[in-house]
Amino acid sequence: MGEIGIGMASISHSPVGTSASEFLRSSSNGVNGIPLRTLGRARFGSTTRRDLVVAAKLRKVKKQDHPWPDDPDPNVKGGVLTHLSYFKPLPEDQKPKPVTLEFEKRLLSLEKKITDVRNMANKTGLDFSDQLFTLESNYQQALKDLYTHLTPIQRVSIARHPNRPTFLDHVFSITEKFVELHGDRSGYNDPAIVTGIGTIDGRRYMFMGHQKGRNTKENISRNFGMPTPHGYRKALRMMHYADHHGFPIITFIDTPGAYADLKSEELGQGEAIAHNLRTMFGLKVPIVSIVIGEGGSGGALAIGCANKLIMLENAVFYVASPEAAASILWKNSKAAPQAAEKLRITATELLKLQIADGVVPEPLGGAHADPSWTSQQIKYAINESMDELMKMDTEELLKHRMHKFRKIGMFQEGLPVDSKKKVNMKMKEEPIVRTSSLNIEDEVKKLMQQILNAKESSVELPESALNDMIEKLEREVDREYSEAVKAIGLKDRLVMLREEFSKIKLQDQLVPPALMDKIEKLKDEFAQGVSAAPNYETLKSRLDMLMELSKIKIDSANEKKYARLKQQVNKKYVEIMNRPDMKEKNKALEDEIESSGVSSGQDLGPELKEKIVQRKKEIELEMVDAIKALGLDVAAVRPKAKEISEQIPIDVKAKEKELNEEIKGEIENVIKSTDLKEKIEVLKLEVAKAGKTPNVASKNRIAALEQQIKGGLVEAMNSSNLKEKHEELQAEVSKVIQSLENQNPKEDPPKEDGSLEDQNPKEDESLENQNPKEEDSTYDE
């Protein structure tokens, strides 16, 4: 073809008058009416060559693998355009195999036991449900203990887990529709960064994120999630597109860093990242970034300059990987665990430093243990963040994004440091300012004298001074406790247990038995060793003063409360007795007594006595209803029962107390020596799993466990001699009560004038407040 072009260029143009039809007819056999054969001979100057052969060779190219199927399903989740995505469910032979991390190998023995029991149940057909339930409970408890005490380097391992859900896994799970957009419009499409438009709950968003592979083949094609400059320029193009159309942007970060090969540097890797950083701070739409794995250096920050940075619980975000930092600082990559701890790269640490704005929880075992649940948690976090950001106008949104990054690491000399920022700063070594023991004792003595004077003169206690002194003593006691713990070498363990306990409380979980055992063990060790602490006497003195003042405060509050309740009850009593129907009944009974002709000092007849007793009961029932309306509960309206209990001999009361202690000790021994303790813990876990609305299966399991525990206790108690002791004591108490009742009249005699005005029930003997914190309440008994 090139040769023909040269020949054509050397020939003069056709005459002006040549028509188009003539030109076309002549060009079929030659150029400008000259045959090609003649043209060839004239060009090469050869007359012996018969013709010129023109050949064209087509280059073989790879056939495009279009993802569009032959019969697309229009009802597929995400819309029919989802078929355009190359991201398809993996076939069974390409799915990744389960991977056990190094620190998870301690769970393999439990997993093997569960598998063996299941295989045995399948082979033999026997019922091993109880054993399986116990093993699975132990496995879940071990898994919880392991994943609630992860070290930073272990979280790095989880963030890099090969089976961890990728960007597209989460996107297809949380969106109703998603269409992937390709290319940087400069000749290349980087598969390590994926962009597209999708909807969540009807809202349109622009999605972009790092995409790792799910197996070796995908990882190679995705370059292990390490983008080239083309990928960042594709993301930049989509940012401009979203800004133009007003789509909020959601970015997913999961990369070890930008690809650092020679070609990427030649294509301007640094310039592409810097351009993205500058552009993101000027976008007029909300931006939310989510770190789902590892976020490495500028490669992550290039799509991470957002209004909100949210991290998964086991995600990490760092300037340099722990291995790289260890190689630089310790000259040995094996120091990576130490580097990971010092770098503070975990989600909780970055949240404290106000770099991250939120932490999304993961299931036990990591996000790969339950990808769908993790995706839903991400969806909730996105909706919550977007609801907040969508309320801001453009100027406020830009300022919010700018201030988020400007405040990181900002400080000014000469100004006091904010208390929130002091949390992660190294404590300044300052001498502890101690309050002199003599000074604080003098202050307490003066306060006690003021309280005594107030009681004698029937005036209110100095509550303000009392509260101030209690707060002061609490601070002193806390300080003395801390010094005592430090002196006997338990400080590190106490700090660790506090962190574990706080984390469990924040997650609203049951305290695991293993942690309770650690706490009890630490308490026992402290109780045994505190007497050897150098500040033991000071601690004991201040603790005694604190307890004494606290008791005075509680008693004062109780007196006020009881006085208020008594006033309310008396008011109710007056209201009841002044009701027309009550007055009418009382008047009728008084008239009947008067008409009976019984003179003063004479006994009433049995019929009148019965009517008076019946009327008294009616008044008591009215009072019970009124008292319950006040939010109180009536424990008893039997003043004589209290009198009789007070007259029981001391030796009988001592026997009763001794028997109660024996029963309590026997129950504790039974629980410790049998498998009841384990069943109780299993019951707690089952109740926690069931929640407020348990299903039928959960109810049956809970009922069965309760029955087993009760049966075990009853069997153990029956086997001991406690039952006989109880029956003997019960018979002895019954005899004493019977003899006392025979000595006292069964009913109080009425007043001489037959009046019923003094039948008001005694509030202090008949009422109990329903507050479980009261020392004398029936709940404590």
PDB file of N, CA and C in Angstrom, residues 406-483:
ATOM      1  N   ARG A 406      -6.429  19.845  59.214  1.00  0.00           N
ATOM      2  CA  ARG A 406      -5.565  20.881  59.793  1.00  0.00           C
ATOM      3  C   ARG A 406      -5.335  20.674  61.282  1.00  0.00           C
ATOM      4  N   LYS A 407      -6.310  20.060  61.967  1.00  0.00           N
ATOM      5  CA  LYS A 407      -6.158  19.893  63.412  1.00  0.00           C
ATOM      6  C   LYS A 407      -5.264  18.716  63.777  1.00  0.00           C
ATOM      7  N   ILE A 408      -4.912  17.874  62.813  1.00  0.00           N
ATOM      8  CA  ILE A 408      -4.066  16.716  63.108  1.00  0.00           C
ATOM      9  C   ILE A 408      -2.641  17.193  63.379  1.00  0.00           C
ATOM     10  N   GLY A 409      -2.165  16.914  64.577  1.00  0.00           N
ATOM     11  CA  GLY A 409      -0.790  17.274  64.930  1.00  0.00           C
ATOM     12  C   GLY A 409      -0.572  18.744  65.190  1.00  0.00           C
ATOM     13  N   MET A 410      -1.650  19.547  65.274  1.00  0.00           N
ATOM     14  CA  MET A 410      -1.491  20.986  65.469  1.00  0.00           C
ATOM     15  C   MET A 410      -1.269  21.304  66.937  1.00  0.00           C
ATOM     16  N   PHE A 411      -0.348  22.193  67.233  1.00  0.00           N
ATOM     17  CA  PHE A 411      -0.138  22.628  68.607  1.00  0.00           C
ATOM     18  C   PHE A 411       0.408  24.052  68.579  1.00  0.00           C
ATOM     19  N   GLN A 412       0.302  24.728  69.688  1.00  0.00           N
ATOM     20  CA  GLN A 412       0.799  26.098  69.816  1.00  0.00           C
ATOM     21  C   GLN A 412       1.468  26.235  71.170  1.00  0.00           C
ATOM     22  N   GLU A 413       2.674  26.732  71.171  1.00  0.00           N
ATOM     23  CA  GLU A 413       3.432  26.835  72.413  1.00  0.00           C
ATOM     24  C   GLU A 413       2.842  27.921  73.313  1.00  0.00           C
ATOM     25  N   GLY A 414       2.932  27.675  74.601  1.00  0.00           N
ATOM     26  CA  GLY A 414       2.491  28.669  75.567  1.00  0.00           C
ATOM     27  C   GLY A 414       1.037  28.576  75.950  1.00  0.00           C
ATOM     28  N   LEU A 415       0.267  27.651  75.296  1.00  0.00           N
ATOM     29  CA  LEU A 415      -1.146  27.508  75.622  1.00  0.00           C
ATOM     30  C   LEU A 415      -1.371  26.197  76.364  1.00  0.00           C
ATOM     31  N   PRO A 416      -2.336  26.160  77.293  1.00  0.00           N
ATOM     32  CA  PRO A 416      -2.613  24.896  77.995  1.00  0.00           C
ATOM     33  C   PRO A 416      -3.161  23.858  77.029  1.00  0.00           C
ATOM     34  N   VAL A 417      -2.750  22.616  77.224  1.00  0.00           N
ATOM     35  CA  VAL A 417      -3.163  21.535  76.339  1.00  0.00           C
ATOM     36  C   VAL A 417      -4.551  21.058  76.739  1.00  0.00           C
ATOM     37  N   ASP A 418      -5.380  20.830  75.717  1.00  0.00           N
ATOM     38  CA  ASP A 418      -6.730  20.345  75.966  1.00  0.00           C
ATOM     39  C   ASP A 418      -6.670  18.981  76.657  1.00  0.00           C
ATOM     40  N   SER A 419      -7.567  18.772  77.616  1.00  0.00           N
ATOM     41  CA  SER A 419      -7.541  17.523  78.386  1.00  0.00           C
ATOM     42  C   SER A 419      -7.770  16.308  77.499  1.00  0.00           C
ATOM     43  N   LYS A 420      -8.557  16.462  76.427  1.00  0.00           N
ATOM     44  CA  LYS A 420      -8.795  15.337  75.532  1.00  0.00           C
ATOM     45  C   LYS A 420      -7.522  14.923  74.800  1.00  0.00           C
ATOM     46  N   LYS A 421      -6.665  15.902  74.492  1.00  0.00           N
ATOM     47  CA  LYS A 421      -5.431  15.583  73.797  1.00  0.00           C
ATOM     48  C   LYS A 421      -4.376  15.008  74.726  1.00  0.00           C
ATOM     49  N   LYS A 422      -4.548  15.240  76.020  1.00  0.00           N
ATOM     50  CA  LYS A 422      -3.566  14.728  76.979  1.00  0.00           C
ATOM     51  C   LYS A 422      -3.659  13.218  77.137  1.00  0.00           C
ATOM     52  N   VAL A 423      -4.745  12.639  76.666  1.00  0.00           N
ATOM     53  CA  VAL A 423      -4.964  11.215  76.879  1.00  0.00           C
ATOM     54  C   VAL A 423      -3.835  10.400  76.284  1.00  0.00           C
ATOM     55  N   ASN A 424      -3.380  10.765  75.086  1.00  0.00           N
ATOM     56  CA  ASN A 424      -2.361   9.993  74.396  1.00  0.00           C
ATOM     57  C   ASN A 424      -0.969  10.609  74.499  1.00  0.00           C
ATOM     58  N   MET A 425      -0.805  11.598  75.364  1.00  0.00           N
ATOM     59  CA  MET A 425       0.516  12.196  75.549  1.00  0.00           C
ATOM     60  C   MET A 425       1.233  11.508  76.701  1.00  0.00           C
ATOM     61  N   LYS A 426       2.540  11.552  76.664  1.00  0.00           N
ATOM     62  CA  LYS A 426       3.335  10.968  77.732  1.00  0.00           C
ATOM     63  C   LYS A 426       3.117  11.778  79.008  1.00  0.00           C
ATOM     64  N   MET A 427       2.868  11.049  80.076  1.00  0.00           N
ATOM     65  CA  MET A 427       2.616  11.717  81.345  1.00  0.00           C
ATOM     66  C   MET A 427       3.865  12.426  81.833  1.00  0.00           C
ATOM     67  N   LYS A 428       3.675  13.662  82.258  1.00  0.00           N
ATOM     68  CA  LYS A 428       4.790  14.429  82.782  1.00  0.00           C
ATOM     69  C   LYS A 428       5.104  13.981  84.198  1.00  0.00           C
ATOM     70  N   GLU A 429       6.399  13.747  84.421  1.00  0.00           N
ATOM     71  CA  GLU A 429       6.805  13.289  85.749  1.00  0.00           C
ATOM     72  C   GLU A 429       6.762  14.465  86.719  1.00  0.00           C
ATOM     73  N   GLU A 430       5.702  14.528  87.485  1.00  0.00           N
ATOM     74  CA  GLU A 430       5.548  15.588  88.472  1.00  0.00           C
ATOM     75  C   GLU A 430       5.396  14.969  89.857  1.00  0.00           C
ATOM     76  N   PRO A 431       5.905  15.631  90.858  1.00  0.00           N
ATOM     77  CA  PRO A 431       5.723  15.091  92.216  1.00  0.00           C
ATOM     78  C   PRO A 431       4.253  15.121  92.604  1.00  0.00           C
ATOM     79  N   ILE A 432       3.815  14.061  93.255  1.00  0.00           N
ATOM     80  CA  ILE A 432       2.411  13.966  93.679  1.00  0.00           C
ATOM     81  C   ILE A 432       2.175  14.902  94.849  1.00  0.00           C
ATOM     82  N   VAL A 433       1.188  15.768  94.677  1.00  0.00           N
ATOM     83  CA  VAL A 433       0.857  16.717  95.740  1.00  0.00           C
ATOM     84  C   VAL A 433      -0.017  16.003  96.760  1.00  0.00           C
ATOM     85  N   ARG A 434       0.523  15.800  97.939  1.00  0.00           N
ATOM     86  CA  ARG A 434      -0.196  15.069  98.977  1.00  0.00           C
ATOM     87  C   ARG A 434      -0.893  16.035  99.935  1.00  0.00           C
ATOM     88  N   THR A 435      -2.048  15.632 100.370  1.00  0.00           N
ATOM     89  CA  THR A 435      -2.737  16.381 101.412  1.00  0.00           C
ATOM     90  C   THR A 435      -2.281  15.830 102.759  1.00  0.00           C
ATOM     91  N   SER A 436      -1.871  16.673 103.641  1.00  0.00           N
ATOM     92  CA  SER A 436      -1.385  16.240 104.945  1.00  0.00           C
ATOM     93  C   SER A 436      -2.470  15.479 105.693  1.00  0.00           C
ATOM     94  N   SER A 437      -2.071  14.350 106.289  1.00  0.00           N
ATOM     95  CA  SER A 437      -3.038  13.536 107.036  1.00  0.00           C
ATOM     96  C   SER A 437      -3.640  14.328 108.193  1.00  0.00           C
ATOM     97  N   LEU A 438      -2.802  15.154 108.852  1.00  0.00           N
ATOM     98  CA  LEU A 438      -3.304  15.951 109.968  1.00  0.00           C
ATOM     99  C   LEU A 438      -4.326  16.972 109.496  1.00  0.00           C
ATOM    100  N   ASN A 439      -4.048  17.607 108.347  1.00  0.00           N
ATOM    101  CA  ASN A 439      -4.969  18.612 107.818  1.00  0.00           C
ATOM    102  C   ASN A 439      -6.332  18.007 107.490  1.00  0.00           C
ATOM    103  N   ILE A 440      -6.308  16.876 106.780  1.00  0.00           N
ATOM    104  CA  ILE A 440      -7.585  16.291 106.358  1.00  0.00           C
ATOM    105  C   ILE A 440      -8.341  15.722 107.556  1.00  0.00           C
ATOM    106  N   GLU A 441      -7.625  15.191 108.536  1.00  0.00           N
ATOM    107  CA  GLU A 441      -8.298  14.701 109.738  1.00  0.00           C
ATOM    108  C   GLU A 441      -8.938  15.852 110.522  1.00  0.00           C
ATOM    109  N   ASP A 442      -8.247  16.987 110.596  1.00  0.00           N
ATOM    110  CA  ASP A 442      -8.827  18.159 111.273  1.00  0.00           C
ATOM    111  C   ASP A 442     -10.084  18.637 110.555  1.00  0.00           C
ATOM    112  N   GLU A 443     -10.027  18.642 109.228  1.00  0.00           N
ATOM    113  CA  GLU A 443     -11.197  19.070 108.463  1.00  0.00           C
ATOM    114  C   GLU A 443     -12.379  18.137 108.688  1.00  0.00           C
ATOM    115  N   VAL A 444     -12.105  16.821 108.728  1.00  0.00           N
ATOM    116  CA  VAL A 444     -13.189  15.856 108.953  1.00  0.00           C
ATOM    117  C   VAL A 444     -13.776  16.033 110.357  1.00  0.00           C
ATOM    118  N   LYS A 445     -12.913  16.257 111.368  1.00  0.00           N
ATOM    119  CA  LYS A 445     -13.412  16.459 112.728  1.00  0.00           C
ATOM    120  C   LYS A 445     -14.298  17.694 112.827  1.00  0.00           C
ATOM    121  N   LYS A 446     -13.881  18.786 112.187  1.00  0.00           N
ATOM    122  CA  LYS A 446     -14.702  19.996 112.189  1.00  0.00           C
ATOM    123  C   LYS A 446     -16.051  19.746 111.530  1.00  0.00           C
ATOM    124  N   LEU A 447     -16.039  19.017 110.419  1.00  0.00           N
ATOM    125  CA  LEU A 447     -17.287  18.726 109.716  1.00  0.00           C
ATOM    126  C   LEU A 447     -18.199  17.840 110.569  1.00  0.00           C
ATOM    127  N   MET A 448     -17.630  16.854 111.240  1.00  0.00           N
ATOM    128  CA  MET A 448     -18.434  15.981 112.101  1.00  0.00           C
ATOM    129  C   MET A 448     -19.069  16.770 113.249  1.00  0.00           C
ATOM    130  N   GLN A 449     -18.332  17.749 113.783  1.00  0.00           N
ATOM    131  CA  GLN A 449     -18.884  18.583 114.850  1.00  0.00           C
ATOM    132  C   GLN A 449     -20.048  19.423 114.327  1.00  0.00           C
ATOM    133  N   GLN A 450     -19.899  19.950 113.098  1.00  0.00           N
ATOM    134  CA  GLN A 450     -20.998  20.716 112.499  1.00  0.00           C
ATOM    135  C   GLN A 450     -22.233  19.838 112.306  1.00  0.00           C
ATOM    136  N   ILE A 451     -22.029  18.589 111.879  1.00  0.00           N
ATOM    137  CA  ILE A 451     -23.149  17.673 111.678  1.00  0.00           C
ATOM    138  C   ILE A 451     -23.824  17.364 113.004  1.00  0.00           C
ATOM    139  N   LEU A 452     -23.032  17.133 114.053  1.00  0.00           N
ATOM    140  CA  LEU A 452     -23.582  16.851 115.373  1.00  0.00           C
ATOM    141  C   LEU A 452     -24.410  18.027 115.897  1.00  0.00           C
ATOM    142  N   ASN A 453     -23.879  19.245 115.718  1.00  0.00           N
ATOM    143  CA  ASN A 453     -24.608  20.438 116.148  1.00  0.00           C
ATOM    144  C   ASN A 453     -25.916  20.604 115.385  1.00  0.00           C
ATOM    145  N   ALA A 454     -25.858  20.280 114.087  1.00  0.00           N
ATOM    146  CA  ALA A 454     -27.070  20.405 113.272  1.00  0.00           C
ATOM    147  C   ALA A 454     -28.140  19.428 113.737  1.00  0.00           C
ATOM    148  N   LYS A 455     -27.742  18.209 114.105  1.00  0.00           N
ATOM    149  CA  LYS A 455     -28.722  17.232 114.580  1.00  0.00           C
ATOM    150  C   LYS A 455     -29.325  17.650 115.922  1.00  0.00           C
ATOM    151  N   GLU A 456     -28.490  18.192 116.802  1.00  0.00           N
ATOM    152  CA  GLU A 456     -28.987  18.602 118.113  1.00  0.00           C
ATOM    153  C   GLU A 456     -29.953  19.768 118.010  1.00  0.00           C
ATOM    154  N   SER A 457     -29.679  20.687 117.099  1.00  0.00           N
ATOM    155  CA  SER A 457     -30.545  21.864 116.944  1.00  0.00           C
ATOM    156  C   SER A 457     -31.651  21.660 115.922  1.00  0.00           C
ATOM    157  N   SER A 458     -31.748  20.414 115.360  1.00  0.00           N
ATOM    158  CA  SER A 458     -32.804  20.060 114.387  1.00  0.00           C
ATOM    159  C   SER A 458     -32.799  20.973 113.173  1.00  0.00           C
ATOM    160  N   VAL A 459     -31.619  21.265 112.674  1.00  0.00           N
ATOM    161  CA  VAL A 459     -31.503  22.024 111.427  1.00  0.00           C
ATOM    162  C   VAL A 459     -30.891  21.104 110.369  1.00  0.00           C
ATOM    163  N   GLU A 460     -30.939  21.575 109.130  1.00  0.00           N
ATOM    164  CA  GLU A 460     -30.427  20.757 108.034  1.00  0.00           C
ATOM    165  C   GLU A 460     -28.913  20.604 108.120  1.00  0.00           C
ATOM    166  N   LEU A 461     -28.454  19.444 107.633  1.00  0.00           N
ATOM    167  CA  LEU A 461     -27.019  19.176 107.636  1.00  0.00           C
ATOM    168  C   LEU A 461     -26.319  20.063 106.614  1.00  0.00           C
ATOM    169  N   PRO A 462     -25.037  20.377 106.830  1.00  0.00           N
ATOM    170  CA  PRO A 462     -24.273  21.155 105.831  1.00  0.00           C
ATOM    171  C   PRO A 462     -23.934  20.276 104.622  1.00  0.00           C
ATOM    172  N   GLU A 463     -24.920  20.094 103.729  1.00  0.00           N
ATOM    173  CA  GLU A 463     -24.761  19.148 102.620  1.00  0.00           C
ATOM    174  C   GLU A 463     -23.635  19.543 101.675  1.00  0.00           C
ATOM    175  N   SER A 464     -23.492  20.822 101.393  1.00  0.00           N
ATOM    176  CA  SER A 464     -22.449  21.259 100.463  1.00  0.00           C
ATOM    177  C   SER A 464     -21.061  20.895 100.990  1.00  0.00           C
ATOM    178  N   ALA A 465     -20.817  21.203 102.256  1.00  0.00           N
ATOM    179  CA  ALA A 465     -19.514  20.866 102.850  1.00  0.00           C
ATOM    180  C   ALA A 465     -19.318  19.358 102.918  1.00  0.00           C
ATOM    181  N   LEU A 466     -20.398  18.611 103.190  1.00  0.00           N
ATOM    182  CA  LEU A 466     -20.317  17.158 103.261  1.00  0.00           C
ATOM    183  C   LEU A 466     -19.961  16.563 101.900  1.00  0.00           C
ATOM    184  N   ASN A 467     -20.613  17.033 100.833  1.00  0.00           N
ATOM    185  CA  ASN A 467     -20.320  16.527  99.491  1.00  0.00           C
ATOM    186  C   ASN A 467     -18.898  16.864  99.067  1.00  0.00           C
ATOM    187  N   ASP A 468     -18.452  18.090  99.368  1.00  0.00           N
ATOM    188  CA  ASP A 468     -17.079  18.474  99.009  1.00  0.00           C
ATOM    189  C   ASP A 468     -16.056  17.589  99.715  1.00  0.00           C
ATOM    190  N   MET A 469     -16.293  17.306 100.979  1.00  0.00           N
ATOM    191  CA  MET A 469     -15.347  16.478 101.725  1.00  0.00           C
ATOM    192  C   MET A 469     -15.338  15.040 101.204  1.00  0.00           C
ATOM    193  N   ILE A 470     -16.532  14.521 100.850  1.00  0.00           N
ATOM    194  CA  ILE A 470     -16.597  13.159 100.299  1.00  0.00           C
ATOM    195  C   ILE A 470     -15.833  13.078  98.981  1.00  0.00           C
ATOM    196  N   GLU A 471     -16.002  14.076  98.107  1.00  0.00           N
ATOM    197  CA  GLU A 471     -15.267  14.089  96.836  1.00  0.00           C
ATOM    198  C   GLU A 471     -13.754  14.158  97.081  1.00  0.00           C
ATOM    199  N   LYS A 472     -13.366  14.973  98.033  1.00  0.00           N
ATOM    200  CA  LYS A 472     -11.939  15.106  98.353  1.00  0.00           C
ATOM    201  C   LYS A 472     -11.380  13.777  98.868  1.00  0.00           C
ATOM    202  N   LEU A 473     -12.122  13.132  99.765  1.00  0.00           N
ATOM    203  CA  LEU A 473     -11.664  11.849 100.296  1.00  0.00           C
ATOM    204  C   LEU A 473     -11.640  10.774  99.209  1.00  0.00           C
ATOM    205  N   GLU A 474     -12.602  10.804  98.289  1.00  0.00           N
ATOM    206  CA  GLU A 474     -12.595   9.833  97.184  1.00  0.00           C
ATOM    207  C   GLU A 474     -11.339   9.979  96.337  1.00  0.00           C
ATOM    208  N   ARG A 475     -10.967  11.220  96.046  1.00  0.00           N
ATOM    209  CA  ARG A 475      -9.730  11.431  95.281  1.00  0.00           C
ATOM    210  C   ARG A 475      -8.517  10.914  96.050  1.00  0.00           C
ATOM    211  N   GLU A 476      -8.487  11.200  97.343  1.00  0.00           N
ATOM    212  CA  GLU A 476      -7.362  10.749  98.155  1.00  0.00           C
ATOM    213  C   GLU A 476      -7.306   9.227  98.229  1.00  0.00           C
ATOM    214  N   VAL A 477      -8.466   8.596  98.403  1.00  0.00           N
ATOM    215  CA  VAL A 477      -8.504   7.137  98.484  1.00  0.00           C
ATOM    216  C   VAL A 477      -8.074   6.517  97.151  1.00  0.00           C
ATOM    217  N   ASP A 478      -8.556   7.078  96.033  1.00  0.00           N
ATOM    218  CA  ASP A 478      -8.145   6.572  94.718  1.00  0.00           C
ATOM    219  C   ASP A 478      -6.632   6.675  94.551  1.00  0.00           C
ATOM    220  N   ARG A 479      -6.078   7.793  94.972  1.00  0.00           N
ATOM    221  CA  ARG A 479      -4.637   7.979  94.845  1.00  0.00           C
ATOM    222  C   ARG A 479      -3.879   6.976  95.718  1.00  0.00           C
ATOM    223  N   GLU A 480      -4.359   6.772  96.935  1.00  0.00           N
ATOM    224  CA  GLU A 480      -3.686   5.818  97.825  1.00  0.00           C
ATOM    225  C   GLU A 480      -3.814   4.389  97.303  1.00  0.00           C
ATOM    226  N   TYR A 481      -4.986   4.062  96.751  1.00  0.00           N
ATOM    227  CA  TYR A 481      -5.154   2.736  96.146  1.00  0.00           C
ATOM    228  C   TYR A 481      -4.173   2.542  94.991  1.00  0.00           C
ATOM    229  N   SER A 482      -4.049   3.555  94.125  1.00  0.00           N
ATOM    230  CA  SER A 482      -3.136   3.452  92.981  1.00  0.00           C
ATOM    231  C   SER A 482      -1.705   3.230  93.448  1.00  0.00           C
ATOM    232  N   GLU A 483      -1.297   3.954  94.495  1.00  0.00           N
ATOM    233  CA  GLU A 483       0.061   3.786  95.001  1.00  0.00           C
ATOM    234  C   GLU A 483       0.249   2.410  95.628  1.00  0.00           C
TER     235      GLU A 483
END
